[in-house]
mmCIF file of C-alpha atoms in Angstrom:
data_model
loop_
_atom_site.group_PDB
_atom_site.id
_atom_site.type_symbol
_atom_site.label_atom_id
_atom_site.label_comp_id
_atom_site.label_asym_id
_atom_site.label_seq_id
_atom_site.Cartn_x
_atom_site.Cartn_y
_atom_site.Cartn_z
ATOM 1 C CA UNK V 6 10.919 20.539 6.221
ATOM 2 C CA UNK V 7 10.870 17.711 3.970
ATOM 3 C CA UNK V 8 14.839 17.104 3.824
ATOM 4 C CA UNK V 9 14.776 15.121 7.611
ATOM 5 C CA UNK V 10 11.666 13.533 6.367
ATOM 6 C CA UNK V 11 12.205 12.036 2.853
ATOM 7 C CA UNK V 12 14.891 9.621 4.102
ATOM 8 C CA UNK V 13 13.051 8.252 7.026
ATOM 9 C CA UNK V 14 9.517 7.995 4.800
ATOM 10 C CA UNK V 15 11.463 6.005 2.334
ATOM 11 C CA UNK V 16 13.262 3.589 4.335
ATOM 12 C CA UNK V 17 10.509 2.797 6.046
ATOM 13 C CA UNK V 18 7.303 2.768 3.440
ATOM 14 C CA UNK V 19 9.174 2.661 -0.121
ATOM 15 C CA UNK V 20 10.233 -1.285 -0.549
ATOM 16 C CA UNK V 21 10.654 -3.206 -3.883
ATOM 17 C CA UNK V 22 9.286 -6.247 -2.198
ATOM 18 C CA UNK V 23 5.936 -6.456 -4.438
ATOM 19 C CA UNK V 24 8.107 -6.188 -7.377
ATOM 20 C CA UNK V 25 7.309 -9.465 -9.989
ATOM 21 C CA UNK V 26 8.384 -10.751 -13.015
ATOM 22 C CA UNK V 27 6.052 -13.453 -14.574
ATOM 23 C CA UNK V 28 6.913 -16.282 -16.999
ATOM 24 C CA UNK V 29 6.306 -13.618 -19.709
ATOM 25 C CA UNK V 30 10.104 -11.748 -18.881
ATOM 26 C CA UNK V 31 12.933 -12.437 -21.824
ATOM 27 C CA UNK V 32 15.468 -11.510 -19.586
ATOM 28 C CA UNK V 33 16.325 -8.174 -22.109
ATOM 29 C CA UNK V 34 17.415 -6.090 -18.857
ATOM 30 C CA UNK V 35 15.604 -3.087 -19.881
ATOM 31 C CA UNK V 36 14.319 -2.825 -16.088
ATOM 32 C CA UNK V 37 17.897 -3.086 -15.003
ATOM 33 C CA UNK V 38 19.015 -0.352 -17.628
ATOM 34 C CA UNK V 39 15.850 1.872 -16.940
ATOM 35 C CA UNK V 40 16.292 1.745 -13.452
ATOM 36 C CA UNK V 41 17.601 5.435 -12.309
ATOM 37 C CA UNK V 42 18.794 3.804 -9.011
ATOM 38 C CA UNK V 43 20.423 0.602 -10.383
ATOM 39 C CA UNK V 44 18.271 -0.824 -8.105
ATOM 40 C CA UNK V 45 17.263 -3.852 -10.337
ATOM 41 C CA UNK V 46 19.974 -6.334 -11.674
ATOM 42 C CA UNK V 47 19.426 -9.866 -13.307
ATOM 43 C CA UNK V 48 19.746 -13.258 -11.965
ATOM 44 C CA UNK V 49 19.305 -16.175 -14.196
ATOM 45 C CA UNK V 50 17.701 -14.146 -16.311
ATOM 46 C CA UNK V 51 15.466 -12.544 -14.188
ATOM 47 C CA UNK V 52 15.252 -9.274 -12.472
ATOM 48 C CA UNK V 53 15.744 -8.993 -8.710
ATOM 49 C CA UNK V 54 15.071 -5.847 -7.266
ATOM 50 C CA UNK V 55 17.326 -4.479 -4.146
ATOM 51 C CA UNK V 56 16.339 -2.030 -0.866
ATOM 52 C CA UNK V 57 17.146 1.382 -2.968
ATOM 53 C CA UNK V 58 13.895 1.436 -4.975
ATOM 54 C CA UNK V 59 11.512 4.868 -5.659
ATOM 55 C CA UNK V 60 8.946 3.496 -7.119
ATOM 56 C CA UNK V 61 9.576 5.283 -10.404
ATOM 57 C CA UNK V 62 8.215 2.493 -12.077
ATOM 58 C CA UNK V 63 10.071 2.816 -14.688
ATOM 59 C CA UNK V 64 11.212 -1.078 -14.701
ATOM 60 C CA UNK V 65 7.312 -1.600 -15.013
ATOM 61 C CA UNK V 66 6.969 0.999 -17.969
ATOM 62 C CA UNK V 67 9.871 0.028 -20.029
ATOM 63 C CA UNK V 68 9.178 -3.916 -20.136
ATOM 64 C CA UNK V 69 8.727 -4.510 -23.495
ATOM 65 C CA UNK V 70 6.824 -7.819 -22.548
ATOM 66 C CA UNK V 71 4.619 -6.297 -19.332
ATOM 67 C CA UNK V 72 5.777 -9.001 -17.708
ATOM 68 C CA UNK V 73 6.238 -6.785 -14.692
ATOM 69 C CA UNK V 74 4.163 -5.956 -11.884
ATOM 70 C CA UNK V 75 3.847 -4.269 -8.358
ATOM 71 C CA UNK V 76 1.682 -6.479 -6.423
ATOM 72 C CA UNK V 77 -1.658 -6.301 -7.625
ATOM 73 C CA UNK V 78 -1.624 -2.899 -8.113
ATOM 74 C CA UNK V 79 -0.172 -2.609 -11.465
ATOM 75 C CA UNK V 80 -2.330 -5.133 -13.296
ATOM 76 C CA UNK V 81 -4.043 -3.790 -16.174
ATOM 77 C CA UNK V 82 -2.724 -0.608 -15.901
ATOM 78 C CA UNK V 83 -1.408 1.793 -18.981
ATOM 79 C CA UNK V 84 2.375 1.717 -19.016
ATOM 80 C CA UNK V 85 3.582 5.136 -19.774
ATOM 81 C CA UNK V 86 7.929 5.998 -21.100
ATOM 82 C CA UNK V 87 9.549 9.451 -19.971
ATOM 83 C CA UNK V 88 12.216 9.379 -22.183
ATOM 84 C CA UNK V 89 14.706 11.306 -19.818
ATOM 85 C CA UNK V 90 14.938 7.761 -18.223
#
């Protein structure tokens, strides 16, 4: 039951759009090489995420600086590595 409904449920509720990177990002690309979707590249140093996101979360997890976040939802929360990534 689930196949029809994953695509639809994702397109329309899973976005990147409260994706941030604060002043505190090096530009190191560890979100970009993390991400399982290559969904996040760099620009000017900077990630930018695109429209094929999960929200694995594990650009948030692997920044080495925390420098990420997903909206306010993220702040202050433990960052966690599965190192299958």
């Amino acid at each position: 039951m689930s196949g029809p409904v994953n695509p639809i449920f994702y397109k329309c509720f899973v976005k990147a759009d409260a994706f941030t990177a604060s002043d505190a990002c090096i530009g190191c690309g560890q979100c970009a090489k993390r991400c399982p979707m290559n969904n996040v590249t760099l620009k000017d140093g900077k990630p930018v995420w695109g429209k094929n996101c999960t929200h694995c979360m594990a650009c948030i997890c692997y920044c080495p600086k925390e420098a990420i976040e997903y909206g306010k939802k993220s702040v202050g929360q433990p960052r966690y590595h599965f190192e299958a990534l």
